[in-house]
């Protein structure tokens, strides 16, 4: 059984200890309902601080964890060991070398960190943009992961992690799909208003489900996606946490935008029904036709060649229609 423990807003003034108490409460609810694994959101320990510009960067140090578990989070690790239930937790990481990552860990039934993941796709912008109603400064506050996507033997399944914006990219799922992933864990903070193109605002929920369901189905994997939603410091964020089966069907979804636990029985054998039939990679994939996917210029040179060829062939004034 796997639980998604969605969080409602965390205020700027909330303490780590107060937040961990909320997490602990949902962890205990999940364990009481039979969960083997509890999935918490991205940056679960703090408010979503990339909405504010802070200078110098070191003024933001207090939002980051320098150790995991730390003095406040250790109760969660102790409870994991006591209940023999694992969890996924997202947080801001500041390393001893001064690197800043948007990070998650999976913690096993003994309360030990089994694996760490650092966010690969960092959305938003690098510098203050006062024209926006609020900032999305992840590219100021976080470096992209140098490591990529790994898959781990964890609680009887092949498990991978992704964080928020990663879920919008098909490569995220495929890189883990090629490693045999059976369950992808994801935390997210998704502001509903998207300043560069507000026409996307009404589609926030649709886009969330679209990518999670497609990624699950096309790779024959479970996906557990947990939001920090609701109105946080004046910014409304998407809730709609969900658990998606390898068929692409949503088997559980939250109905509020506050703290809420959903839980589902996740039969790992269901993955093989897709991995061994329609998405039998060894039989049907054609990697030799996908070389452009790994070009370091994102296909730019191919697009430019394409443009040159099509302008040579384009109709000119006076050409017969
Ligand atoms: N946290 C996170 O990655 N949020 C992004 C917002 C994109 S808009 C800058 C997301 O993809 O949901």
Short mmCIF file of C-alpha atoms in Angstrom, two decimals, residues 11-301:
data_model
loop_
_atom_site.label_atom_id
_atom_site.label_comp_id
_atom_site.label_asym_id
_atom_site.label_seq_id
_atom_site.Cartn_x
_atom_site.Cartn_y
_atom_site.Cartn_z
CA UNK A 11 3.45 29.99 5.77
CA UNK A 12 6.71 31.91 5.72
CA UNK A 13 6.53 32.18 9.50
CA UNK A 14 5.89 28.45 10.13
CA UNK A 15 8.66 26.66 11.99
CA UNK A 16 10.30 23.43 10.77
CA UNK A 17 9.12 21.75 13.97
CA UNK A 18 5.51 22.75 13.24
CA UNK A 19 5.73 21.49 9.67
CA UNK A 20 7.28 18.18 10.75
CA UNK A 21 4.42 17.76 13.23
CA UNK A 22 1.96 17.97 10.30
CA UNK A 23 4.05 15.48 8.31
CA UNK A 24 4.21 13.15 11.29
CA UNK A 25 0.46 13.30 11.74
CA UNK A 26 -0.10 12.27 8.10
CA UNK A 27 2.64 9.64 8.36
CA UNK A 28 0.84 8.04 11.33
CA UNK A 29 -2.53 8.21 9.56
CA UNK A 30 -0.96 6.49 6.54
CA UNK A 31 0.71 3.80 8.64
CA UNK A 32 -2.57 3.16 10.50
CA UNK A 33 -4.25 2.65 7.12
CA UNK A 34 -1.65 0.04 6.16
CA UNK A 35 0.81 2.08 4.08
CA UNK A 36 4.27 0.64 3.41
CA UNK A 37 5.45 3.91 1.87
CA UNK A 38 4.38 7.55 2.31
CA UNK A 39 5.13 10.16 -0.36
CA UNK A 40 5.45 13.79 0.80
CA UNK A 41 5.73 16.87 -1.50
CA UNK A 42 8.64 18.82 -3.01
CA UNK A 43 10.27 21.34 -0.59
CA UNK A 44 7.96 19.94 2.07
CA UNK A 45 9.68 21.55 5.05
CA UNK A 46 9.25 25.21 4.10
CA UNK A 47 7.07 27.60 2.20
CA UNK A 48 7.86 27.67 -1.55
CA UNK A 49 10.53 30.37 -1.07
CA UNK A 50 11.55 30.71 -4.79
CA UNK A 51 8.54 33.02 -5.10
CA UNK A 52 10.67 35.75 -3.46
CA UNK A 53 13.87 37.47 -4.58
CA UNK A 54 16.43 37.58 -1.80
CA UNK A 55 19.87 39.09 -2.07
CA UNK A 56 22.53 38.03 -1.34
CA UNK A 57 21.79 34.36 -1.91
CA UNK A 58 23.21 33.53 1.51
CA UNK A 59 20.26 35.44 3.05
CA UNK A 60 18.22 32.41 1.98
CA UNK A 61 20.40 29.85 3.76
CA UNK A 62 17.80 29.32 6.48
CA UNK A 63 15.43 27.72 3.93
CA UNK A 64 17.94 24.92 3.23
CA UNK A 65 18.82 21.75 5.17
CA UNK A 66 22.52 21.20 5.82
CA UNK A 67 21.92 17.73 7.26
CA UNK A 68 19.32 15.03 6.76
CA UNK A 69 17.98 13.97 9.13
CA UNK A 70 18.42 17.20 11.05
CA UNK A 71 17.26 18.12 14.56
CA UNK A 72 13.65 18.71 13.44
CA UNK A 73 13.30 15.96 10.82
CA UNK A 74 14.78 13.18 12.91
CA UNK A 75 11.42 12.39 14.54
CA UNK A 76 10.10 11.43 11.11
CA UNK A 77 13.02 9.04 10.61
CA UNK A 78 12.48 7.57 14.08
CA UNK A 79 8.78 7.05 13.38
CA UNK A 80 9.66 5.31 10.09
CA UNK A 81 11.81 2.83 12.01
CA UNK A 82 9.19 2.40 14.74
CA UNK A 83 6.37 1.72 12.26
CA UNK A 84 8.62 0.06 9.64
CA UNK A 85 7.17 2.28 6.96
CA UNK A 86 9.26 4.06 4.31
CA UNK A 87 8.86 7.61 3.01
CA UNK A 88 9.84 10.08 0.28
CA UNK A 89 10.62 13.65 1.36
CA UNK A 90 11.49 16.74 -0.69
CA UNK A 91 13.62 19.57 0.76
CA UNK A 92 16.13 22.26 -0.17
CA UNK A 93 19.69 20.99 0.28
CA UNK A 94 22.81 23.08 0.97
CA UNK A 95 25.93 20.91 0.73
CA UNK A 96 29.16 21.44 2.70
CA UNK A 97 30.75 22.58 -0.61
CA UNK A 98 28.06 25.27 -0.97
CA UNK A 99 25.97 23.61 -3.69
CA UNK A 100 22.23 24.17 -3.58
CA UNK A 101 19.86 21.52 -4.83
CA UNK A 102 16.14 20.84 -4.89
CA UNK A 103 16.42 17.36 -3.39
CA UNK A 104 14.44 14.33 -2.30
CA UNK A 105 15.32 11.20 -0.37
CA UNK A 106 13.72 7.83 0.06
CA UNK A 107 13.93 6.44 3.57
CA UNK A 108 13.58 2.72 4.23
CA UNK A 109 11.71 0.76 6.92
CA UNK A 110 14.68 1.04 9.28
CA UNK A 111 14.63 4.82 9.05
CA UNK A 112 17.79 5.03 6.92
CA UNK A 113 18.24 7.01 3.70
CA UNK A 114 18.19 4.49 0.84
CA UNK A 115 18.76 7.01 -1.99
CA UNK A 116 18.95 10.71 -2.77
CA UNK A 117 17.74 12.48 -5.93
CA UNK A 118 18.46 16.06 -7.04
CA UNK A 119 16.05 17.80 -9.42
CA UNK A 120 17.18 17.68 -13.04
CA UNK A 121 14.82 20.15 -14.77
CA UNK A 122 14.95 23.52 -13.02
CA UNK A 123 12.11 25.77 -14.21
CA UNK A 124 11.55 29.51 -13.90
CA UNK A 125 14.17 32.25 -14.08
CA UNK A 126 17.56 33.34 -12.71
CA UNK A 127 17.06 36.99 -11.82
CA UNK A 128 14.38 39.15 -10.25
CA UNK A 129 11.54 39.94 -12.69
CA UNK A 130 9.41 42.58 -10.93
CA UNK A 131 6.74 42.55 -13.70
CA UNK A 132 5.53 39.19 -12.37
CA UNK A 133 2.92 39.10 -9.60
CA UNK A 134 5.27 36.63 -7.87
CA UNK A 135 8.64 35.17 -8.75
CA UNK A 136 9.61 31.63 -9.77
CA UNK A 137 13.32 31.86 -8.98
CA UNK A 138 14.23 28.19 -8.86
CA UNK A 139 17.04 28.89 -11.33
CA UNK A 140 18.51 31.36 -8.84
CA UNK A 141 18.13 29.14 -5.79
CA UNK A 142 19.02 25.71 -7.24
CA UNK A 143 21.64 24.12 -9.47
CA UNK A 144 20.49 21.33 -11.78
CA UNK A 145 21.44 17.82 -10.74
CA UNK A 146 24.76 16.59 -12.11
CA UNK A 147 23.57 13.00 -11.61
CA UNK A 148 20.37 12.37 -13.58
CA UNK A 149 17.75 9.71 -12.88
CA UNK A 150 18.62 6.49 -11.08
CA UNK A 151 16.34 3.56 -10.22
CA UNK A 152 16.69 1.65 -6.93
CA UNK A 153 15.60 -1.66 -5.47
CA UNK A 154 13.43 -0.34 -2.69
CA UNK A 155 10.61 -2.00 -0.71
CA UNK A 156 10.28 -4.82 -3.23
CA UNK A 157 10.06 -2.69 -6.37
CA UNK A 158 12.27 -0.78 -8.81
CA UNK A 159 11.73 2.78 -7.60
CA UNK A 160 12.75 6.14 -9.07
CA UNK A 161 12.25 9.77 -8.07
CA UNK A 162 11.40 12.98 -9.90
CA UNK A 163 10.58 16.46 -8.63
CA UNK A 164 7.78 18.70 -9.93
CA UNK A 165 8.82 20.14 -13.31
CA UNK A 166 10.60 16.86 -14.14
CA UNK A 167 7.15 15.29 -14.53
CA UNK A 168 6.40 17.38 -17.62
CA UNK A 169 9.31 15.87 -19.61
CA UNK A 170 8.86 12.49 -21.32
CA UNK A 171 12.62 11.85 -21.03
CA UNK A 172 12.29 11.71 -17.23
CA UNK A 173 10.01 8.70 -17.37
CA UNK A 174 11.79 7.03 -20.28
CA UNK A 175 15.25 7.21 -18.71
CA UNK A 176 13.80 5.45 -15.68
CA UNK A 177 11.60 3.20 -17.84
CA UNK A 178 14.74 1.94 -19.60
CA UNK A 179 16.08 0.98 -16.16
CA UNK A 180 12.93 -1.05 -15.45
CA UNK A 181 11.24 1.40 -13.10
CA UNK A 182 8.04 0.13 -11.49
CA UNK A 183 7.15 3.10 -9.30
CA UNK A 184 8.09 6.76 -9.73
CA UNK A 185 7.70 9.04 -6.72
CA UNK A 186 7.17 12.75 -7.26
CA UNK A 187 6.55 15.82 -5.13
CA UNK A 188 5.36 19.11 -6.58
CA UNK A 189 4.57 22.81 -5.98
CA UNK A 190 2.74 24.12 -9.04
CA UNK A 191 1.51 27.73 -8.92
CA UNK A 192 -1.70 27.86 -10.95
CA UNK A 193 -0.86 31.26 -12.47
CA UNK A 194 1.84 31.00 -15.14
CA UNK A 195 2.94 34.57 -15.83
CA UNK A 196 4.68 34.00 -19.22
CA UNK A 197 1.40 32.61 -20.67
CA UNK A 198 -1.66 32.96 -18.43
CA UNK A 199 -3.82 31.09 -20.98
CA UNK A 200 -2.30 27.96 -19.46
CA UNK A 201 -3.71 28.72 -15.99
CA UNK A 202 -7.07 26.98 -16.51
CA UNK A 203 -5.23 23.93 -17.84
CA UNK A 204 -2.97 23.40 -14.80
CA UNK A 205 -4.92 20.41 -13.52
CA UNK A 206 -5.34 18.93 -16.99
CA UNK A 207 -1.62 19.22 -17.77
CA UNK A 208 -0.71 17.62 -14.45
CA UNK A 209 -2.86 14.57 -15.13
CA UNK A 210 -1.90 14.45 -18.81
CA UNK A 211 1.82 14.04 -18.12
CA UNK A 212 1.50 11.75 -15.11
CA UNK A 213 -0.92 9.42 -16.86
CA UNK A 214 1.01 9.36 -20.14
CA UNK A 215 4.34 8.78 -18.37
CA UNK A 216 2.91 5.91 -16.32
CA UNK A 217 1.25 4.19 -19.27
CA UNK A 218 4.09 4.59 -21.78
CA UNK A 219 6.55 3.04 -19.35
CA UNK A 220 4.32 0.54 -17.55
CA UNK A 221 4.97 2.07 -14.14
CA UNK A 222 3.12 3.34 -11.11
CA UNK A 223 3.43 7.08 -10.50
CA UNK A 224 2.71 8.63 -7.11
CA UNK A 225 2.53 12.43 -7.29
CA UNK A 226 2.04 14.54 -4.18
CA UNK A 227 1.34 18.27 -4.10
CA UNK A 228 1.82 21.09 -1.71
CA UNK A 229 -1.33 22.92 -2.78
CA UNK A 230 -3.70 25.69 -1.79
CA UNK A 231 -3.23 29.40 -1.18
CA UNK A 232 0.31 29.84 0.18
CA UNK A 233 1.46 33.39 0.92
CA UNK A 234 -1.03 34.75 -1.64
CA UNK A 235 -0.11 32.26 -4.40
CA UNK A 236 -2.63 29.57 -5.29
CA UNK A 237 -1.05 26.21 -6.08
CA UNK A 238 -2.43 23.07 -7.65
CA UNK A 239 -3.47 20.23 -5.36
CA UNK A 240 -4.93 17.15 -7.13
CA UNK A 241 -2.29 14.72 -5.84
CA UNK A 242 -2.81 11.35 -7.41
CA UNK A 243 -1.70 7.75 -7.72
CA UNK A 244 -1.55 6.51 -11.31
CA UNK A 245 -1.49 2.85 -12.34
CA UNK A 246 0.67 1.39 -15.14
CA UNK A 247 -2.50 1.40 -17.26
CA UNK A 248 -2.49 5.20 -17.02
CA UNK A 249 -5.62 5.20 -14.87
CA UNK A 250 -5.83 7.37 -11.77
CA UNK A 251 -6.65 5.04 -8.89
CA UNK A 252 -6.69 7.67 -6.11
CA UNK A 253 -6.84 11.45 -6.05
CA UNK A 254 -7.13 14.07 -3.32
CA UNK A 255 -10.34 16.05 -3.10
CA UNK A 256 -9.13 19.02 -1.04
CA UNK A 257 -6.25 21.46 -1.31
CA UNK A 258 -5.13 20.95 2.29
CA UNK A 259 -3.34 18.25 4.29
CA UNK A 260 -4.90 15.01 3.03
CA UNK A 261 -3.79 11.39 2.74
CA UNK A 262 -4.81 9.15 -0.13
CA UNK A 263 -3.78 5.52 -0.30
CA UNK A 264 -3.84 2.72 -2.87
CA UNK A 265 -2.87 -0.89 -3.18
CA UNK A 266 -0.15 -0.82 -5.85
CA UNK A 267 0.26 -4.24 -7.44
CA UNK A 268 3.78 -4.18 -8.87
CA UNK A 269 3.01 -7.17 -11.13
CA UNK A 270 0.64 -4.90 -13.07
CA UNK A 271 3.73 -3.21 -14.60
CA UNK A 272 4.70 -6.37 -16.49
CA UNK A 273 1.36 -6.39 -18.33
CA UNK A 274 2.51 -3.27 -20.16
CA UNK A 275 6.28 -3.81 -20.12
CA UNK A 276 5.91 -7.27 -21.70
CA UNK A 277 3.26 -6.45 -24.30
CA UNK A 278 2.63 -3.12 -26.01
CA UNK A 279 5.69 -1.49 -24.43
CA UNK A 280 8.10 -4.40 -24.77
CA UNK A 281 11.12 -2.13 -25.31
CA UNK A 282 13.44 -4.89 -26.55
CA UNK A 283 10.98 -5.95 -29.19
CA UNK A 284 9.50 -2.70 -30.38
CA UNK A 285 11.69 0.30 -29.57
CA UNK A 286 13.88 1.69 -32.39
CA UNK A 287 16.77 3.52 -30.67
CA UNK A 288 18.59 3.87 -33.99
CA UNK A 289 15.75 6.19 -35.07
CA UNK A 290 15.96 8.32 -31.93
CA UNK A 291 19.58 9.57 -32.15
CA UNK A 292 18.44 13.20 -32.22
CA UNK A 293 17.19 12.79 -28.65
CA UNK A 294 20.74 12.73 -27.31
CA UNK A 295 22.14 15.56 -29.44
CA UNK A 296 23.52 18.13 -27.02
CA UNK A 297 22.06 21.04 -29.02
CA UNK A 298 18.49 19.74 -28.51
CA UNK A 299 18.13 19.17 -32.26
CA UNK A 300 18.81 22.84 -33.05
CA UNK A 301 21.15 22.07 -35.97
#
